[in-house]
PDB file of C-alpha atoms in Angstrom:
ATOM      1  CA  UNK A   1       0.000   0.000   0.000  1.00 64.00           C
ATOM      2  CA  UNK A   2       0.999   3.328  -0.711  1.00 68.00           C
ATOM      3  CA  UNK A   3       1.761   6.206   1.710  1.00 76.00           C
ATOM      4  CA  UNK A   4      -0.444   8.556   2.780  1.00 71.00           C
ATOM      5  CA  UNK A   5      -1.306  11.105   0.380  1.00 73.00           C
ATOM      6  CA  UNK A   6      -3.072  14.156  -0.438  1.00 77.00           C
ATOM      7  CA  UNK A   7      -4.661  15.910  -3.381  1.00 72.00           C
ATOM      8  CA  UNK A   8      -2.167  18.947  -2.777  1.00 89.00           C
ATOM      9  CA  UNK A   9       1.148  16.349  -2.151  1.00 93.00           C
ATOM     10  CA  UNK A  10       0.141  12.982  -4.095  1.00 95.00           C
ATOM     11  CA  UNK A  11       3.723  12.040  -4.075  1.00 97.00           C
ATOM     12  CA  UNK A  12       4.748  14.066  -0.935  1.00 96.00           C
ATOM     13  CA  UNK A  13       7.150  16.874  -0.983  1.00 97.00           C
ATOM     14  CA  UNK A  14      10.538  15.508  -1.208  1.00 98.00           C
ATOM     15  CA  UNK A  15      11.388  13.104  -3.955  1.00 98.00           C
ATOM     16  CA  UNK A  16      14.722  11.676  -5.081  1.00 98.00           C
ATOM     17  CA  UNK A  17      15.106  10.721  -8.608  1.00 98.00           C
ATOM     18  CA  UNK A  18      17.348   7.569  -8.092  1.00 98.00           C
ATOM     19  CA  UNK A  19      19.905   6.372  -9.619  1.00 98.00           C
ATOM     20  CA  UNK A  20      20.294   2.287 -10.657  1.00 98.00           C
ATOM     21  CA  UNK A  21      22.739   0.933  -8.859  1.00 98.00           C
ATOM     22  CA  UNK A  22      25.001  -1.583 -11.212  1.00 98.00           C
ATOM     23  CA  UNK A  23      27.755  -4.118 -10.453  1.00 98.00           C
ATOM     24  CA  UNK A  24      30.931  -3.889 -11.556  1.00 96.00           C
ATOM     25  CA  UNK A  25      30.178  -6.402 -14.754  1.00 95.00           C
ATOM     26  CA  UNK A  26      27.407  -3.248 -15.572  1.00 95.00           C
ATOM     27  CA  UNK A  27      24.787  -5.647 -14.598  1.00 97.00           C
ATOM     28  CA  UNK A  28      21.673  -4.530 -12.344  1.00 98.00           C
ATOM     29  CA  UNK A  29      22.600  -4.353  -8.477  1.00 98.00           C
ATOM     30  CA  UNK A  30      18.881  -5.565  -6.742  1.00 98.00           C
ATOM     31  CA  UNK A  31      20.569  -5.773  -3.528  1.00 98.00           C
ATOM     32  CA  UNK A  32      22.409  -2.241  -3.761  1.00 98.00           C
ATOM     33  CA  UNK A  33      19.330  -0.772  -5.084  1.00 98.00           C
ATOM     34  CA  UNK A  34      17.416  -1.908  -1.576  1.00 98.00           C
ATOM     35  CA  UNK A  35      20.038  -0.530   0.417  1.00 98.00           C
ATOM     36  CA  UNK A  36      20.725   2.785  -1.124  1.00 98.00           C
ATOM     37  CA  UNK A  37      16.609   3.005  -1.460  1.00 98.00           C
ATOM     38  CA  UNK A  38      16.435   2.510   2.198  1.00 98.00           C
ATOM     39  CA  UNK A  39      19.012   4.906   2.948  1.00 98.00           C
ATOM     40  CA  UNK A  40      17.453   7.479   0.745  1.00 98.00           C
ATOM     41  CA  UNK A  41      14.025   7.122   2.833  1.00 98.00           C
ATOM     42  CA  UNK A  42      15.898   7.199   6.160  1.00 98.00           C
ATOM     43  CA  UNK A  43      17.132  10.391   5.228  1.00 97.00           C
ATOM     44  CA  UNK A  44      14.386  12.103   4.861  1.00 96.00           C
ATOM     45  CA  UNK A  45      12.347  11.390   1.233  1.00 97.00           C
ATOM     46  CA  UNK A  46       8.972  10.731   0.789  1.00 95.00           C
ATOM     47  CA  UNK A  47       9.063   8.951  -2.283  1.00 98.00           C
ATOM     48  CA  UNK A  48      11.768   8.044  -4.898  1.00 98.00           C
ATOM     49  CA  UNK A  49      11.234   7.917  -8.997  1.00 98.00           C
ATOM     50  CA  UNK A  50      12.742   4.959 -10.471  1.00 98.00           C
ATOM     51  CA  UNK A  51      13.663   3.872 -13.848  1.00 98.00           C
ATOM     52  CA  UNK A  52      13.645   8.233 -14.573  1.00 97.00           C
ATOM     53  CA  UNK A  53      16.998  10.086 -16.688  1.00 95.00           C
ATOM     54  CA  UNK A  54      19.193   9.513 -13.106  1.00 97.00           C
ATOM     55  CA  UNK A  55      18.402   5.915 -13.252  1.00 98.00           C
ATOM     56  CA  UNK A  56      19.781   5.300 -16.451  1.00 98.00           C
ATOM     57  CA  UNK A  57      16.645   4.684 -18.410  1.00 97.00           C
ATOM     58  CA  UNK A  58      17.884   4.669 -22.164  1.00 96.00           C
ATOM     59  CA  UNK A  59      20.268   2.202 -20.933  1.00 97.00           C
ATOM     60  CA  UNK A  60      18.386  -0.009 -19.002  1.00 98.00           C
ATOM     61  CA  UNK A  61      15.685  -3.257 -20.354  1.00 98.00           C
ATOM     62  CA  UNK A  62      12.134  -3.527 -19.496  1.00 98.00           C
ATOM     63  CA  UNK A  63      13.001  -6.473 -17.574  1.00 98.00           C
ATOM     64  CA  UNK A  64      15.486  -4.482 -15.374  1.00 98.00           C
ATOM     65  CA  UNK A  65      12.725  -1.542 -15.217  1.00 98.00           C
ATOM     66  CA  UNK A  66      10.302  -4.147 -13.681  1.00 98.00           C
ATOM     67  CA  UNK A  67      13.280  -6.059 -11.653  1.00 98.00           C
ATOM     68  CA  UNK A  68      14.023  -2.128 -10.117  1.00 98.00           C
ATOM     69  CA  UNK A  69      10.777  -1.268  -9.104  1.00 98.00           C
ATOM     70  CA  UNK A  70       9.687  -4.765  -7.605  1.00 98.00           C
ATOM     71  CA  UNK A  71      12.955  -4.820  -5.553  1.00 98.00           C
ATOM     72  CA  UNK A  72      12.764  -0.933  -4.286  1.00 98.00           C
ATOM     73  CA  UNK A  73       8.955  -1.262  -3.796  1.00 98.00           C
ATOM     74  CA  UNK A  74       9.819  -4.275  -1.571  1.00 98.00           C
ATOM     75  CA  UNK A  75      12.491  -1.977   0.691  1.00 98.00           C
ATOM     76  CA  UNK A  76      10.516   1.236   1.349  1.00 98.00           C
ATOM     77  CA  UNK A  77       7.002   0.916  -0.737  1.00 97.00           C
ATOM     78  CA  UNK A  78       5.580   0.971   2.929  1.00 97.00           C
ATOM     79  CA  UNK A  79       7.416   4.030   3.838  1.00 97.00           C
ATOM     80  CA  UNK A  80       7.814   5.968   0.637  1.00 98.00           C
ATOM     81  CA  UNK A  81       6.094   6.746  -3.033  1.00 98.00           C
ATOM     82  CA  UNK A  82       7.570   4.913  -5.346  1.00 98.00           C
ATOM     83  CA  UNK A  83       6.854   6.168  -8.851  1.00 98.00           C
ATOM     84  CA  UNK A  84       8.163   4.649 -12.300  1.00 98.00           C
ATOM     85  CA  UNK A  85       9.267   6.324 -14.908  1.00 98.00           C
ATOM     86  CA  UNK A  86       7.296   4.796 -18.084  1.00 98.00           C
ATOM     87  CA  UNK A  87       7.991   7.169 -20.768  1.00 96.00           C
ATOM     88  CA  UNK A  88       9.781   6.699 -24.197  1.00 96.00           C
ATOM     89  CA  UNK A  89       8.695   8.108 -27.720  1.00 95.00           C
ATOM     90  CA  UNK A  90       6.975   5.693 -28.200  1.00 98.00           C
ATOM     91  CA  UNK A  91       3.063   5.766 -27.186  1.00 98.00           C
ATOM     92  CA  UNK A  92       2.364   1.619 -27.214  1.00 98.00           C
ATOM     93  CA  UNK A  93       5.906   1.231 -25.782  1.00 98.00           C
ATOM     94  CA  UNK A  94       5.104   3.524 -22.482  1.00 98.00           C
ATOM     95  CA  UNK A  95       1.557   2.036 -22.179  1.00 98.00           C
ATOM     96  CA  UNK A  96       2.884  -1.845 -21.644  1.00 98.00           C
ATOM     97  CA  UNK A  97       5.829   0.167 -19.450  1.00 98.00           C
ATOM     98  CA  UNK A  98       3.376   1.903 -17.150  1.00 98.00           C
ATOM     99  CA  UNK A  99       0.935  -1.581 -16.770  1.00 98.00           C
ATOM    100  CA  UNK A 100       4.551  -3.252 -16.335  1.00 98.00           C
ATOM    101  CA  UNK A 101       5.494  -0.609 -13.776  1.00 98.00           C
ATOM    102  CA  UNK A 102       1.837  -1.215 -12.184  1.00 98.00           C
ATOM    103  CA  UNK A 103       2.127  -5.484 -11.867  1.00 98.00           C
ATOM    104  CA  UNK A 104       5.444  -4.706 -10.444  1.00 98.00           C
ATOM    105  CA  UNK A 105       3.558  -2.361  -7.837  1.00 98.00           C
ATOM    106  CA  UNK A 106       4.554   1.030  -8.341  1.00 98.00           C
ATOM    107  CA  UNK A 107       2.607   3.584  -6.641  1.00 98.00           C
ATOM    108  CA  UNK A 108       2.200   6.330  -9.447  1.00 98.00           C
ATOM    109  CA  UNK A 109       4.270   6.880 -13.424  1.00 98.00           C
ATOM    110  CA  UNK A 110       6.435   9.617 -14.726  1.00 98.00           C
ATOM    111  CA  UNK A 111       5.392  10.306 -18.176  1.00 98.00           C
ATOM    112  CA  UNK A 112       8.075  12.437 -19.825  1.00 97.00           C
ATOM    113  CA  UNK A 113       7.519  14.347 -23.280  1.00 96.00           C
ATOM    114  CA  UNK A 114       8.545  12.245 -26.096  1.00 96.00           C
ATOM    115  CA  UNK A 115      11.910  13.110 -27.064  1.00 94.00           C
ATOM    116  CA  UNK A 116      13.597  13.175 -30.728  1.00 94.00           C
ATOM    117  CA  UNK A 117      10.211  12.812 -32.710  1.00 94.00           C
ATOM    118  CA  UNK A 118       9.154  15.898 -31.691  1.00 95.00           C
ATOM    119  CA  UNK A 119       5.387  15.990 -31.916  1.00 97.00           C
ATOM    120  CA  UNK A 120       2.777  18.840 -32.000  1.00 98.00           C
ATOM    121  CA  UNK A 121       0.586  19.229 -28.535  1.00 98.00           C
ATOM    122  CA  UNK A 122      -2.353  17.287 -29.600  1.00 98.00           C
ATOM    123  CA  UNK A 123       0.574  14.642 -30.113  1.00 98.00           C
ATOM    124  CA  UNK A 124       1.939  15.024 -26.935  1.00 98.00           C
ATOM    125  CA  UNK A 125      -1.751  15.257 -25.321  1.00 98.00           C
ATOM    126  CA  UNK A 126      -3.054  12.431 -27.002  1.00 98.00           C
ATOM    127  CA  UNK A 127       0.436   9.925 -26.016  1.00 98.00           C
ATOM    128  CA  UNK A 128       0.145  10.948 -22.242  1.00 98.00           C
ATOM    129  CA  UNK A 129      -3.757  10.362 -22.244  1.00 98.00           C
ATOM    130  CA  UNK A 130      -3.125   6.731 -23.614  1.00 98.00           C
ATOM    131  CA  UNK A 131      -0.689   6.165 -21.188  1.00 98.00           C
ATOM    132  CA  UNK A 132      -2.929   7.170 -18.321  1.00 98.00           C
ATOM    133  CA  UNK A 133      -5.606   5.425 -19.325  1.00 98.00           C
ATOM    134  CA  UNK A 134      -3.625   2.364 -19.721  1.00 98.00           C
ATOM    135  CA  UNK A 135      -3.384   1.994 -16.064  1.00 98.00           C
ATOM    136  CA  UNK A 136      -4.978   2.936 -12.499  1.00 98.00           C
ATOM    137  CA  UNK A 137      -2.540   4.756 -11.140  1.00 98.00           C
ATOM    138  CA  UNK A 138      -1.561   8.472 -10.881  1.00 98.00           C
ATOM    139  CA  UNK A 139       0.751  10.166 -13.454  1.00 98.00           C
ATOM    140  CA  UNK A 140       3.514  12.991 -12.562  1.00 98.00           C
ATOM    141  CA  UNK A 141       3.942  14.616 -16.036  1.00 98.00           C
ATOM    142  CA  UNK A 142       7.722  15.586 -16.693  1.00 98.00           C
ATOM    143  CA  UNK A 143       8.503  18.765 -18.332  1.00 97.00           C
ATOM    144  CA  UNK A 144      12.203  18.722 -19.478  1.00 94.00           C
ATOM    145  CA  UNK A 145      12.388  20.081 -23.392  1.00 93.00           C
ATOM    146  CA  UNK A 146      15.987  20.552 -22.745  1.00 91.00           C
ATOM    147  CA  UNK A 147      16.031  16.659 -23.154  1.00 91.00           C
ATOM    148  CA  UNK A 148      12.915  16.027 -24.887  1.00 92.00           C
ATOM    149  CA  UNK A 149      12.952  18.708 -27.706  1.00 94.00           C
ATOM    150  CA  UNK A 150       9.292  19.933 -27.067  1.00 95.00           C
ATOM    151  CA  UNK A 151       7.373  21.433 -24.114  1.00 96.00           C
ATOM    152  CA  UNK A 152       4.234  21.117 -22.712  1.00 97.00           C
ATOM    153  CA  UNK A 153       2.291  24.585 -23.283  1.00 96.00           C
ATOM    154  CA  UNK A 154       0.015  26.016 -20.948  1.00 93.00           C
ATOM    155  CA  UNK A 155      -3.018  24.509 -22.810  1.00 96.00           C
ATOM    156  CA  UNK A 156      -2.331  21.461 -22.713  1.00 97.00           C
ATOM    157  CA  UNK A 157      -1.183  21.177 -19.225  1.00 97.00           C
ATOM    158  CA  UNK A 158      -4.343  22.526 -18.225  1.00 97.00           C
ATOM    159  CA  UNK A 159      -6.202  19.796 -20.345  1.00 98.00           C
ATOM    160  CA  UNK A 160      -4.264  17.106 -19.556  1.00 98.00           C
ATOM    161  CA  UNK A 161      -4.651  18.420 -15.339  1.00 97.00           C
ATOM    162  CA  UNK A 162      -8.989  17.694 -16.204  1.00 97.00           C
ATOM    163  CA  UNK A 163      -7.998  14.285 -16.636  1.00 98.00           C
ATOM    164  CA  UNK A 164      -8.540  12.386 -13.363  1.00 97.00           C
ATOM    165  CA  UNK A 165      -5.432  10.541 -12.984  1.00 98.00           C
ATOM    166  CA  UNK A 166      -2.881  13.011 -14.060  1.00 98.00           C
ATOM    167  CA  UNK A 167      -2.250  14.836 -10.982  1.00 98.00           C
ATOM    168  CA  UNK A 168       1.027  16.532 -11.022  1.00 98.00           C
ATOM    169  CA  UNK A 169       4.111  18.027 -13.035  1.00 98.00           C
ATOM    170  CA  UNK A 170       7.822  17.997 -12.843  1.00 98.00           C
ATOM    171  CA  UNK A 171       8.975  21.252 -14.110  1.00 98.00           C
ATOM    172  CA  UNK A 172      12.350  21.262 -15.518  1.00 97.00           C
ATOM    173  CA  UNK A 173      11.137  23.746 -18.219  1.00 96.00           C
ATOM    174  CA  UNK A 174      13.309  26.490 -16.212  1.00 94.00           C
ATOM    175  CA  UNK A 175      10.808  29.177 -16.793  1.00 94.00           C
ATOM    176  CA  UNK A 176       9.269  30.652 -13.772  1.00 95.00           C
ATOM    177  CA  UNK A 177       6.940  32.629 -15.816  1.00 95.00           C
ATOM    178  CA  UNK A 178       5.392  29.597 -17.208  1.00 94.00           C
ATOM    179  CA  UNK A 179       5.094  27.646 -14.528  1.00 96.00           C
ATOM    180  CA  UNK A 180       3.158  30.497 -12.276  1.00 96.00           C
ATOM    181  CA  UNK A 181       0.856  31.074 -15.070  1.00 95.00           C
ATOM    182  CA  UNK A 182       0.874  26.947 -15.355  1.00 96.00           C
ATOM    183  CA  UNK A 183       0.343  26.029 -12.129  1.00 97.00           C
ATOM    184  CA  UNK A 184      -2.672  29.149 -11.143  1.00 96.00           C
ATOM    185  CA  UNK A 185      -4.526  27.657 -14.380  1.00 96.00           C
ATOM    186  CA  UNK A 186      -3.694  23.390 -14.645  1.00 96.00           C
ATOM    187  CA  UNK A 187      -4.706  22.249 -10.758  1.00 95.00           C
ATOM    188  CA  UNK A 188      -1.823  20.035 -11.019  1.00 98.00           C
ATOM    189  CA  UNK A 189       0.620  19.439  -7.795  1.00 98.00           C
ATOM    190  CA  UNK A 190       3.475  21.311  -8.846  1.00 98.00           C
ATOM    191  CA  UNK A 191       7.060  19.621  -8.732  1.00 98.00           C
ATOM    192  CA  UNK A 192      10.385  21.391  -9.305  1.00 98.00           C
ATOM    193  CA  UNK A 193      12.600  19.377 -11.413  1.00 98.00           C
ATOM    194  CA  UNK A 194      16.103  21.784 -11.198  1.00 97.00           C
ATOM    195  CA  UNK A 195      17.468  21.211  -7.661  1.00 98.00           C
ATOM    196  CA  UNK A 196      17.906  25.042  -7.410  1.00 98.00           C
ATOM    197  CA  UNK A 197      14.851  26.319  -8.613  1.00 98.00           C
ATOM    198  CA  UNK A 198      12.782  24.692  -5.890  1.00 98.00           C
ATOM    199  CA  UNK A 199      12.473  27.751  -3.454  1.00 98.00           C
ATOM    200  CA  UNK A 200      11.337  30.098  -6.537  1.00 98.00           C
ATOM    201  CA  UNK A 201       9.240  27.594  -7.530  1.00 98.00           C
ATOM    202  CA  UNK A 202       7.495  27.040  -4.352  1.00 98.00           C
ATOM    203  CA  UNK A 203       7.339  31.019  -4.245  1.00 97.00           C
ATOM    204  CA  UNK A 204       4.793  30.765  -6.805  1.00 97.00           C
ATOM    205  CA  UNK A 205       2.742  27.944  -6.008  1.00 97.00           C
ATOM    206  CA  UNK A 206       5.093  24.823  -6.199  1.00 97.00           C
ATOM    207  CA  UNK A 207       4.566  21.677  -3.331  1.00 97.00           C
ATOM    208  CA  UNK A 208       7.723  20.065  -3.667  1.00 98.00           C
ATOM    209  CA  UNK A 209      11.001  18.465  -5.540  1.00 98.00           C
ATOM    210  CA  UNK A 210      12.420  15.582  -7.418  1.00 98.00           C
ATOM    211  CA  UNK A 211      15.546  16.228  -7.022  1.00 98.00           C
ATOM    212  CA  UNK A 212      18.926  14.781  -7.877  1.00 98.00           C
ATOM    213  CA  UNK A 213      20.288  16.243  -5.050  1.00 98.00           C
ATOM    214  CA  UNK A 214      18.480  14.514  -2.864  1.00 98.00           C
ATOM    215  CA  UNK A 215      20.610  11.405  -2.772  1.00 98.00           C
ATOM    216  CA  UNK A 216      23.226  13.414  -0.660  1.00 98.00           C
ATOM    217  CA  UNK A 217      21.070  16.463   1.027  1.00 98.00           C
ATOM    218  CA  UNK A 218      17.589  15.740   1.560  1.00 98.00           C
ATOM    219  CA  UNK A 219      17.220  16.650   5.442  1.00 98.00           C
ATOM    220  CA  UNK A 220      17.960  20.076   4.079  1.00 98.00           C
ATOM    221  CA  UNK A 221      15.671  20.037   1.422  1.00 98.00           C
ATOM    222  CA  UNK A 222      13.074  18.803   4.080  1.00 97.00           C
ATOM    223  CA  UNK A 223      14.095  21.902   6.171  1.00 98.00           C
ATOM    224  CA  UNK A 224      13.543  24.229   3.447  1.00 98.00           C
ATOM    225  CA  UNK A 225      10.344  23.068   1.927  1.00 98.00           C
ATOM    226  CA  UNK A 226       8.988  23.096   5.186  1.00 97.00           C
ATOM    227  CA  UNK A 227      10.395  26.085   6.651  1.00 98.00           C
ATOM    228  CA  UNK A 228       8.337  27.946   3.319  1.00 98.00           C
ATOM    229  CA  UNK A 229       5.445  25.930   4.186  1.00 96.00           C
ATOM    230  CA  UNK A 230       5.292  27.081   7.896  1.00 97.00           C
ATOM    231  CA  UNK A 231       6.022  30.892   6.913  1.00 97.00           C
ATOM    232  CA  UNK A 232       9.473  31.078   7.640  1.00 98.00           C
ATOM    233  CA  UNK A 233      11.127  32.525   4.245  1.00 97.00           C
ATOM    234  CA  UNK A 234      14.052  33.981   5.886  1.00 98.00           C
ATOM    235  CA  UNK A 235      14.867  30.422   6.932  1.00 98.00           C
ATOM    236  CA  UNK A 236      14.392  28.718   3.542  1.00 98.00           C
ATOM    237  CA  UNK A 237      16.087  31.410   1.660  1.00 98.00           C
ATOM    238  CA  UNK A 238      19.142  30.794   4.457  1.00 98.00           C
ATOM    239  CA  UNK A 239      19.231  26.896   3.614  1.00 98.00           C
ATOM    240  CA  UNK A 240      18.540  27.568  -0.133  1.00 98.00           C
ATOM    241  CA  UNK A 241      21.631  29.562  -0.250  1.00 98.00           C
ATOM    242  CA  UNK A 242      23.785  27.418   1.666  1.00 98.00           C
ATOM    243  CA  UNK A 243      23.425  24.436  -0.490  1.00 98.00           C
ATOM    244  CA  UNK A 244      24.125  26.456  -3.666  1.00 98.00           C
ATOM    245  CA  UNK A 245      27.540  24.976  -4.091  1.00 98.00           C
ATOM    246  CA  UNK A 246      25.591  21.362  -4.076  1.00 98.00           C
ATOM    247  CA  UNK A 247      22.907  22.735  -6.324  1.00 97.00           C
ATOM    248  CA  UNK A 248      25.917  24.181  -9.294  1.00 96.00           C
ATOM    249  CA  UNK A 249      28.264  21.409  -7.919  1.00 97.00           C
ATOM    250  CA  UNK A 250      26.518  18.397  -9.080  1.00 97.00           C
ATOM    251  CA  UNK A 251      25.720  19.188 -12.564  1.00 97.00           C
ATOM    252  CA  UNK A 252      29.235  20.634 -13.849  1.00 96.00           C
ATOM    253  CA  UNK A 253      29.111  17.546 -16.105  1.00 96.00           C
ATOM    254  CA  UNK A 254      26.286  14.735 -16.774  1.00 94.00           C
ATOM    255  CA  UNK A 255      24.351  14.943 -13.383  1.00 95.00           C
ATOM    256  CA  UNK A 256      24.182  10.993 -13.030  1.00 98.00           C
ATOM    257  CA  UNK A 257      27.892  10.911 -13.082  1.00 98.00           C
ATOM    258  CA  UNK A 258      28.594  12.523 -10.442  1.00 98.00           C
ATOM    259  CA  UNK A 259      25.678  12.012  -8.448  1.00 98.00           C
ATOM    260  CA  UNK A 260      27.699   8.340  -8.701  1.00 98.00           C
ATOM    261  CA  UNK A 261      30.762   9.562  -8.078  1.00 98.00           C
ATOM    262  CA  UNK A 262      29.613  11.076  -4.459  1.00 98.00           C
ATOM    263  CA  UNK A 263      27.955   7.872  -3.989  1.00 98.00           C
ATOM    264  CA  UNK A 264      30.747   6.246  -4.417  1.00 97.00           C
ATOM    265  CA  UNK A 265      32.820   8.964  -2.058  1.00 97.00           C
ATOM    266  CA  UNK A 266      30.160   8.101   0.729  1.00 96.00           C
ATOM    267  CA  UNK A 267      30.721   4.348   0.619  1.00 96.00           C
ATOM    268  CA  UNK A 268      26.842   3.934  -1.212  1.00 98.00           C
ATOM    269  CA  UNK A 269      25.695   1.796  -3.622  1.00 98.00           C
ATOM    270  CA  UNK A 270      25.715   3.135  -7.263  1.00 98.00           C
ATOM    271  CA  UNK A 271      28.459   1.326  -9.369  1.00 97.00           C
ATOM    272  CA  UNK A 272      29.709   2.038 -13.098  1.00 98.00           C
ATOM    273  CA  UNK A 273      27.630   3.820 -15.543  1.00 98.00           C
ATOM    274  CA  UNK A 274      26.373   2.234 -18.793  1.00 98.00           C
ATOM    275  CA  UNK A 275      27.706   3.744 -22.209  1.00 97.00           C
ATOM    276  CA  UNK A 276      27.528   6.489 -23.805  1.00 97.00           C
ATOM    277  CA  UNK A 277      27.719   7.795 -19.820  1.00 98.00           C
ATOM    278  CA  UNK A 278      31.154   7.812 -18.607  1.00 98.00           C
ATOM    279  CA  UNK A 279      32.524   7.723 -14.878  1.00 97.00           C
ATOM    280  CA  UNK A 280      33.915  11.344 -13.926  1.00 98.00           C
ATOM    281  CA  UNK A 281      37.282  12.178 -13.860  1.00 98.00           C
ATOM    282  CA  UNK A 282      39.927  12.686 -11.199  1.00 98.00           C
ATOM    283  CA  UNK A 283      39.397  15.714 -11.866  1.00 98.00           C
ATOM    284  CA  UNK A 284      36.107  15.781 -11.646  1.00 98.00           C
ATOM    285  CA  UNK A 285      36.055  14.184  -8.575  1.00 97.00           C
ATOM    286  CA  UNK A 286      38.474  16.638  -6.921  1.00 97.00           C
ATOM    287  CA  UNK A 287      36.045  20.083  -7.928  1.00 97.00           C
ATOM    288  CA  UNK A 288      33.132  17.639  -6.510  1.00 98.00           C
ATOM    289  CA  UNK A 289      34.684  16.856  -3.132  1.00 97.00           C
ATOM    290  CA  UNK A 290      34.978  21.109  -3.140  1.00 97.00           C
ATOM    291  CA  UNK A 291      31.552  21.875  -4.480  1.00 98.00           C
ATOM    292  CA  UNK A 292      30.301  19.783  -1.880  1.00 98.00           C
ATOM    293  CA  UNK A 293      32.158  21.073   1.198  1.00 97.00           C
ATOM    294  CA  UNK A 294      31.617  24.214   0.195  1.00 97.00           C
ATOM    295  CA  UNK A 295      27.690  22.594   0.508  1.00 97.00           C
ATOM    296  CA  UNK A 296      28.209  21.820   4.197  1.00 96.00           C
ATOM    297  CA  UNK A 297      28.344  18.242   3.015  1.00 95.00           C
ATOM    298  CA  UNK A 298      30.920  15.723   4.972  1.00 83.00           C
ATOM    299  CA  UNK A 299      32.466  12.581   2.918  1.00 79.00           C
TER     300      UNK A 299
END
């Protein structure tokens, strides 16, 4: 059974868009993905996305997609959302993902835009109706054209937020404009998907974050979001701006690479990355280990 819930927070506030742990052979680490799973819930998330762009998902089969979701469903489904990322460019593809994602018992889908084909919005309104319909459970819509090619405009976000399973959005549009305009018009729960646009985002109207960050700082995000909640801006605006070195930090280069990298600085499972990604660099590593003291973060 899935947490508890609310029309404002279906997936809670803090999310952490995991990464898939491998071995060293680059096949899929079950047991590494329960532990760093239950790690990330013990530190403060209230759901994790699986199978998303930090998990690896060009890279990774339906059969691991189902294998990663059973396994991390089985850790912390009792303590946190779990919620599959099901989306490809490919409409009948996502649909038997998302009823694969439900049989493995995922509590909600992540239905990105379809990238490289770029279609027109009835395209993209049509493909993430079918995929909702395709299943019973809730849909986060993900917003990222800088990977995808095409947005979601405001009217179809507000169409697709009649539709009674598609609940929420995760904005990595980077446009504040649009997503205050967005978010007053679509109902949707509102979801920032760039780690350090969550505090303006909440500012106008935003519940929450699926971060990447997340995997090494999510008490503070906690703090934050809740600190806004309660009232206290000064207080968010204080924790906002001490983790901007983890915020720039973590995305110098591909943000799964490093977010591996500090994984594997903190003794936690994450393992190689699958080609065309690339482990970071000594050098890499060295500007990471200062991006993230500078963070107030201790390896």
């Amino acid at each position: 059974m899935a947490p508890t819930s609310t029309p404002q927070t279906p997936f809670g506030r803090v999310l952490t868009a995991m990464v898939t742990p491998f071995t060293a052979d680059g096949g899929l680490d079950l047991d590494g993905a329960q532990r760093l799973a239950a790690h990330l819930v013990d530190s403060g998330n209230d759901g994790l996305v699986v199978n998303g762009t930090t998990g690896e998902s060009p890279t990774t089969s339906d059969s691991d997609k189902a294998q990663l979701v059973r396994a991390v469903v089985e850790a912390v489904g009792d303590r946190a959302h779990v919620v599959a990322g099901v989306g490809t460019n490919d409409t009948r593809h996502s649909a038997e993902l998302a009823r694969q994602a439900e049989a493995a018992g995922a509590h909600g889908l992540l239905v990105v835009t379809p990238y490289y084909s770029k279609p027109p919005q009835e395209g993209l309104y049509r493909h993430t109706v079918h995929i909702a319909d395709s299943t019973g459970l809730p849909v986060m819509l993900y917003d990222i054209p800088g990977r995808s090619g095409v947005p979601f405009s405001h009217e179809t976000l507000v169409r697709l937020g009649e539709h009674p399973r598609i609940v929420a959005n995760k904005d990595a549009k980077g446009d504040l404009g649009a997503a205050a305009w967005a978010i007053a018009r679509s109902g949707l729960a509102w979801y920032s998907g760039d780690d350090i646009l969550t505090l303006p985002l909440l500012s106008v109207g935003a519940v929450g974050v699926v971060s990447v960050v997340g995997h090494l700082v999510a008490p503070e995000l906690r703090t934050m979001i809740d600190a806004f909640a309660a009232g206290d801006t000064a207080k968010a605006v204080a924790v906002h701006q001490s983790l901007l070195p983890v915020f720039s930090g973590m995305f110098r280069t591909q943000g799964v690479i490093l977010t591996k990298a500090a994984l594997e600085l903190q003794q936690l499972p994450g393992g190689p990355l699958r080609l065309p990604l690339v482990g970071a660099t000594p050098e890499e590593i060295a500007q990471l280990k200062e991006d993230l003291a500078a963070g107030g973060v201790h390896l």
